[in-house]
CSV table of C-alpha atoms in Angstrom, one decimal:
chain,number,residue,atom,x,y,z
A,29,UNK,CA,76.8,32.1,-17.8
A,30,UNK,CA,77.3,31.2,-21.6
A,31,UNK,CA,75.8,27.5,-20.8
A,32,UNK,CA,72.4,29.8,-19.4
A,33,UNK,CA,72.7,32.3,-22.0
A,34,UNK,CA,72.5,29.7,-24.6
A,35,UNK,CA,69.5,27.9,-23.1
A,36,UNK,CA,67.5,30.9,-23.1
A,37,UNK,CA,68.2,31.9,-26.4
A,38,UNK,CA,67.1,28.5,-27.5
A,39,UNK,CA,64.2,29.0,-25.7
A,40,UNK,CA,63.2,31.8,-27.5
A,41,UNK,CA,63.7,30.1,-30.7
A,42,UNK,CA,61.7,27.5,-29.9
A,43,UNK,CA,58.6,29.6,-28.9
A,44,UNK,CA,59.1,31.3,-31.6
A,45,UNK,CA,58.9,28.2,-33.7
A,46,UNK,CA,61.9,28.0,-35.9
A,47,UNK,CA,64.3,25.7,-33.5
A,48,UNK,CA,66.3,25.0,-36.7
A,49,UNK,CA,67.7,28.8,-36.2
A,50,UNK,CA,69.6,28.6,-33.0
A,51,UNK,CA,70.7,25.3,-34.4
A,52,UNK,CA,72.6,27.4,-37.2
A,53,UNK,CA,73.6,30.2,-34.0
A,54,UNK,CA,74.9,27.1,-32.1
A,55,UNK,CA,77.0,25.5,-35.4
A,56,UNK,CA,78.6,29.4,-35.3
A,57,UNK,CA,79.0,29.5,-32.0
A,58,UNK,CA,80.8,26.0,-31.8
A,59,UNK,CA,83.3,27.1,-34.7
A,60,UNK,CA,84.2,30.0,-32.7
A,61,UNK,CA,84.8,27.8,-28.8
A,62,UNK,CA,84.9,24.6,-29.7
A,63,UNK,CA,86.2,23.2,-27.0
A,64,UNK,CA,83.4,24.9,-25.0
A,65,UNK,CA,82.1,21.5,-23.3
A,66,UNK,CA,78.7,23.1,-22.2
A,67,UNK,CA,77.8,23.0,-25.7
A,68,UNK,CA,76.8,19.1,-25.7
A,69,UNK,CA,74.5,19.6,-23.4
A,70,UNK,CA,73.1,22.5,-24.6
A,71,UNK,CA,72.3,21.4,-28.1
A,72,UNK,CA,70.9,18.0,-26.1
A,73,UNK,CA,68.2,20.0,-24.0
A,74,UNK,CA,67.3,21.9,-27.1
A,75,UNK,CA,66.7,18.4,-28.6
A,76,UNK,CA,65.1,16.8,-26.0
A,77,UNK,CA,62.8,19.9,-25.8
A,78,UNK,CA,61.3,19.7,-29.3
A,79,UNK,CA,61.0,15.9,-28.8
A,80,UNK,CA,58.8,16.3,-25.8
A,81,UNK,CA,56.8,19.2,-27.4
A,82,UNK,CA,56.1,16.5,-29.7
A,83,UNK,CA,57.5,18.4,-32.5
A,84,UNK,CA,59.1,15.2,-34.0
A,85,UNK,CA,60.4,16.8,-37.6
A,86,UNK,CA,62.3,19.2,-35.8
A,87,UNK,CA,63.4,16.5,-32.9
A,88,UNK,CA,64.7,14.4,-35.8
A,89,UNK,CA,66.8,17.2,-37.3
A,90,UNK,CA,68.6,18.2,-34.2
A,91,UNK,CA,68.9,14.8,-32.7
A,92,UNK,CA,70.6,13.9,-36.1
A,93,UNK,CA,73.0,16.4,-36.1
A,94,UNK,CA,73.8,15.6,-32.5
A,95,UNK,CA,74.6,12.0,-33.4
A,96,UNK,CA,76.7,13.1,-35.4
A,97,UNK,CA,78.7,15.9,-33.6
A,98,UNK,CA,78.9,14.2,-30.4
A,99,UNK,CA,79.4,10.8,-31.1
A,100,UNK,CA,81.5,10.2,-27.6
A,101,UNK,CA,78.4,12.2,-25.3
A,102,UNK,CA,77.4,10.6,-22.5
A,103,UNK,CA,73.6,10.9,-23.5
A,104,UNK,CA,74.6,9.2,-26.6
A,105,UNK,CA,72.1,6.4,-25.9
A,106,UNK,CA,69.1,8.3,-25.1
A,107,UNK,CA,69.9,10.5,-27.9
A,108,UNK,CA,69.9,7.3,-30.2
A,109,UNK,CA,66.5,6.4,-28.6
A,110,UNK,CA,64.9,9.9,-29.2
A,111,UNK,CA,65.9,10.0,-32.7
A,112,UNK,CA,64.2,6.3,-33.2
A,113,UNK,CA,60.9,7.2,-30.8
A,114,UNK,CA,60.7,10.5,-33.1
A,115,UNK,CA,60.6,8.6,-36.3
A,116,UNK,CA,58.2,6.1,-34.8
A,117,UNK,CA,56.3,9.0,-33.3
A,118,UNK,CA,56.3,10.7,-36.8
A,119,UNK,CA,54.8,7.7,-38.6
A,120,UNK,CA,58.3,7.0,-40.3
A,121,UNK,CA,58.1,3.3,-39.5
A,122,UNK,CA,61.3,2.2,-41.8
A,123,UNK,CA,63.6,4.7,-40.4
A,124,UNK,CA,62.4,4.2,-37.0
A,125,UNK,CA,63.4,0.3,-37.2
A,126,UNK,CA,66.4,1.3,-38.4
A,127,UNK,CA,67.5,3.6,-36.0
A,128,UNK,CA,66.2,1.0,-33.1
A,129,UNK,CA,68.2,-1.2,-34.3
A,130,UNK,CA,71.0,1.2,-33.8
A,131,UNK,CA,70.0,2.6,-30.9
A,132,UNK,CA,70.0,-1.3,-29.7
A,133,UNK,CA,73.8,-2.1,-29.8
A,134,UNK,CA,73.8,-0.1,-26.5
A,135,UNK,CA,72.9,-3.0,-24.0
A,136,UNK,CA,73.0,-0.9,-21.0
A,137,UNK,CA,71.2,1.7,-22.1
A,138,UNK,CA,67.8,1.9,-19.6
A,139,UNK,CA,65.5,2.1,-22.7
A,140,UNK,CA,66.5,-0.9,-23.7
A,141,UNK,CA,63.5,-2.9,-22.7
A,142,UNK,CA,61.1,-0.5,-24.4
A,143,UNK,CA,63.0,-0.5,-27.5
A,144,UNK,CA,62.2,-4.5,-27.6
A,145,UNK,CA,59.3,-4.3,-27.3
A,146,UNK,CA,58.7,-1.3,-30.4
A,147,UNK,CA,61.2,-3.7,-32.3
A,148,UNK,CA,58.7,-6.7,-31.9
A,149,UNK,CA,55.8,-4.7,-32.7
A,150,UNK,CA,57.2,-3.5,-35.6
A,151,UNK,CA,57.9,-6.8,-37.5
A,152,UNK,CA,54.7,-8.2,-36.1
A,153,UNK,CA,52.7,-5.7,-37.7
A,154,UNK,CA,55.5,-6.2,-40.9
A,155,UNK,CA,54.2,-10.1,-40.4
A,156,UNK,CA,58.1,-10.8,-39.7
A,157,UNK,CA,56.3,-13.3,-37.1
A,158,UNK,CA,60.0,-15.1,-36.6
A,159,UNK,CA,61.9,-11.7,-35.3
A,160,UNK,CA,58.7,-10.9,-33.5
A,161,UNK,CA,58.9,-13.5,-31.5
A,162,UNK,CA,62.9,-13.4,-31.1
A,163,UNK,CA,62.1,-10.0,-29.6
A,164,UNK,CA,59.1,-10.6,-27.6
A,165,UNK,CA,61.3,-13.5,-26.2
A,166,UNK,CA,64.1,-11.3,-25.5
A,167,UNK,CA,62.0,-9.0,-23.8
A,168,UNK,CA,60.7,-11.6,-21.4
A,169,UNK,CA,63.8,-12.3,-20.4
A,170,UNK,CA,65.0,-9.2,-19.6
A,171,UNK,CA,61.6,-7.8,-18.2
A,172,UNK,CA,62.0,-5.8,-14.8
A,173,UNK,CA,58.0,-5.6,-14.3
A,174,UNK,CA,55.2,-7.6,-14.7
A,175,UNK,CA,53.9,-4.9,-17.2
A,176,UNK,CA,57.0,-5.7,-19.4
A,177,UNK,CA,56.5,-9.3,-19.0
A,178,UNK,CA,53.0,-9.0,-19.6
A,179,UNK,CA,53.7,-7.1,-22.7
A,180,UNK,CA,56.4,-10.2,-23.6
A,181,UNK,CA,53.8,-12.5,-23.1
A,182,UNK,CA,51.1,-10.9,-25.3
A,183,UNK,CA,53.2,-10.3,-28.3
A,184,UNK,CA,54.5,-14.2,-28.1
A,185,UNK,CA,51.1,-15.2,-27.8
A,186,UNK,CA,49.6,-13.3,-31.0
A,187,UNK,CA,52.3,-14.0,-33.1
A,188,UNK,CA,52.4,-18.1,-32.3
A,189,UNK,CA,48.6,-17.5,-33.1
A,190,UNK,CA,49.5,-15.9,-36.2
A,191,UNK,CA,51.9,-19.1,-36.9
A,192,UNK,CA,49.5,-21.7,-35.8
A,193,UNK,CA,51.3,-22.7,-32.7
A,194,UNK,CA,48.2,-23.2,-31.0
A,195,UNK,CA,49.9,-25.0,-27.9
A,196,UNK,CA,52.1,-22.3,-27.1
A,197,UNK,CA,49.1,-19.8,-27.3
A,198,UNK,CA,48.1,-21.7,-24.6
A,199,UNK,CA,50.7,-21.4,-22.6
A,200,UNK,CA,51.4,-17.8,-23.2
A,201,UNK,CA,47.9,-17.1,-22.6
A,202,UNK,CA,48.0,-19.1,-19.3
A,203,UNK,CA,50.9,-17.3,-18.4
A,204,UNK,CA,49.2,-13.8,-18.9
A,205,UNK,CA,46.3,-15.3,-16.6
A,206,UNK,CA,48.0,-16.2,-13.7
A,207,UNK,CA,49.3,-12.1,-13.7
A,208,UNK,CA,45.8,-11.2,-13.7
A,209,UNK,CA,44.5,-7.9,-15.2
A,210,UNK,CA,48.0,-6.0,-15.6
A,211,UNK,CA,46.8,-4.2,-18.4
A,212,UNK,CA,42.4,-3.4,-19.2
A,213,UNK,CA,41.2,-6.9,-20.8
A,214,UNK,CA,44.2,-8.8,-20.5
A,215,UNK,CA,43.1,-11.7,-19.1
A,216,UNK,CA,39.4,-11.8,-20.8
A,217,UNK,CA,41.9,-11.5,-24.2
A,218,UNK,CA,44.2,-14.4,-22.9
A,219,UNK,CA,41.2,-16.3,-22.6
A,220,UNK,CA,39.2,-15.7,-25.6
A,221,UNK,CA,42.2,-16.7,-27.3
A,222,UNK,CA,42.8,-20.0,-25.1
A,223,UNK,CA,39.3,-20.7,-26.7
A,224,UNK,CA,40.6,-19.8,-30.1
A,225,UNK,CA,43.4,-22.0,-29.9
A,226,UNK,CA,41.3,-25.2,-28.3
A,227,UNK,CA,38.8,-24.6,-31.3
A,228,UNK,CA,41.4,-24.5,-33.6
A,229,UNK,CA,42.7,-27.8,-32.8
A,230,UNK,CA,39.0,-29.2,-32.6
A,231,UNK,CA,38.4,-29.2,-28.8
A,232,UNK,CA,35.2,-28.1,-29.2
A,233,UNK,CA,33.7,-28.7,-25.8
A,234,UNK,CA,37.5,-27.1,-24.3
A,235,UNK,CA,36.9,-24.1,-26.3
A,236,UNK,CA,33.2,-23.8,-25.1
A,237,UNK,CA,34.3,-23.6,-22.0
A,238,UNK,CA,36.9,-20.8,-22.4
A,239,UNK,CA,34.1,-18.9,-24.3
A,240,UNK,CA,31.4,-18.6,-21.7
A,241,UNK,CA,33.6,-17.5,-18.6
């Protein structure tokens, strides 16, 4: 009953747009029971909730102070993931690589994958091309669909584009062909940049060829 009442009365909070208010009703209520187990999962829903209401600043604020009250929780490592997803979300790129990187040392944790792949795109778009490609690389190895490899695959070939590898944007990019259209343009990108890759090392009549498929 208290686990229900709680939930409603965050609830009500929460429509009423001040979720930071039952977060001071439930600090209260854990210094009166705190061995009241029900808690954890109460202040995780509440979290969760504002996350997925897409009301990041307040998902950062209680996902922090769950981190940090309920260190041994079970849903420590989605919680970890949240926090970093709601900092990327927010646009608050520099704490969200930080707290990936966190969230990371958790190898089991199922969001693993997509973690990798914000990681990569993160220092891509930081021109960290090196630890791009360490994570893109990672992530093809560890990839449990060929939308995840495909993803793998795309950052490894933009990246060795960015570096002047222009063999291994060919292989990359012949890679991502042989999937076929996994994702909307994926193999008309591969192979506009197959043709990039021959023009750049002078194959002129190669990269003609690439161009007008």
């Amino acid at each position: 009953h208290a686990k229900s009442a709680l939930l409603a009365l965050s609830e009500v909070w929460v429509q009423a747009g001040a979720p930071e208010k039952f977060q001071v009703y439930l600090a209260e209520y854990q210094a009166k029971y705190p061995d009241h187990g029900q808690l954890v999962q109460v202040a995780f829903d509440t979290a969760k909730t504002a996350f997925y209401d897409q009301r990041y600043a307040s998902a950062i604020q209680q996902l922090k102070l769950f981190v940090t009250n309920y260190p041994k929780s079970e849903s420590m490592g989605e919680a970890q993931f949240l926090l970093a997803e709601a900092y990327y979300r927010q646009g608050e790129l520099a704490n969200a690589q930080a707290q990936y990187q966190v969230a990371l040392e958790r190898a089991n944790t199922p969001f693993y994958n997509k973690m990798l792949l914000r990681v990569g795109t993160l220092a891509h778009g930081q021109k960290d091309f090196d630890n791009a490609l360490h994570y893109y690389q990672q992530l093809q190895d560890r990839a449990k669909s060929s939308k995840e490899r495909y993803h793998a695959l795309e950052g490894m070939m933009k990246v060795s584009d960015a570096l002047h590898r222009y063999e291994a944007v060919q292989q990359y990019a012949s890679l991502i062909i042989e999937q076929g259209n996994i994702a909307a343009h994926a193999t008309r990108e591969a192979t506009l940049f197959l043709g990039k890759a021959a023009l750049k090392q002078k194959k002129r009549q190669e990269a003609q060829a690439h161009f007008m498929q």
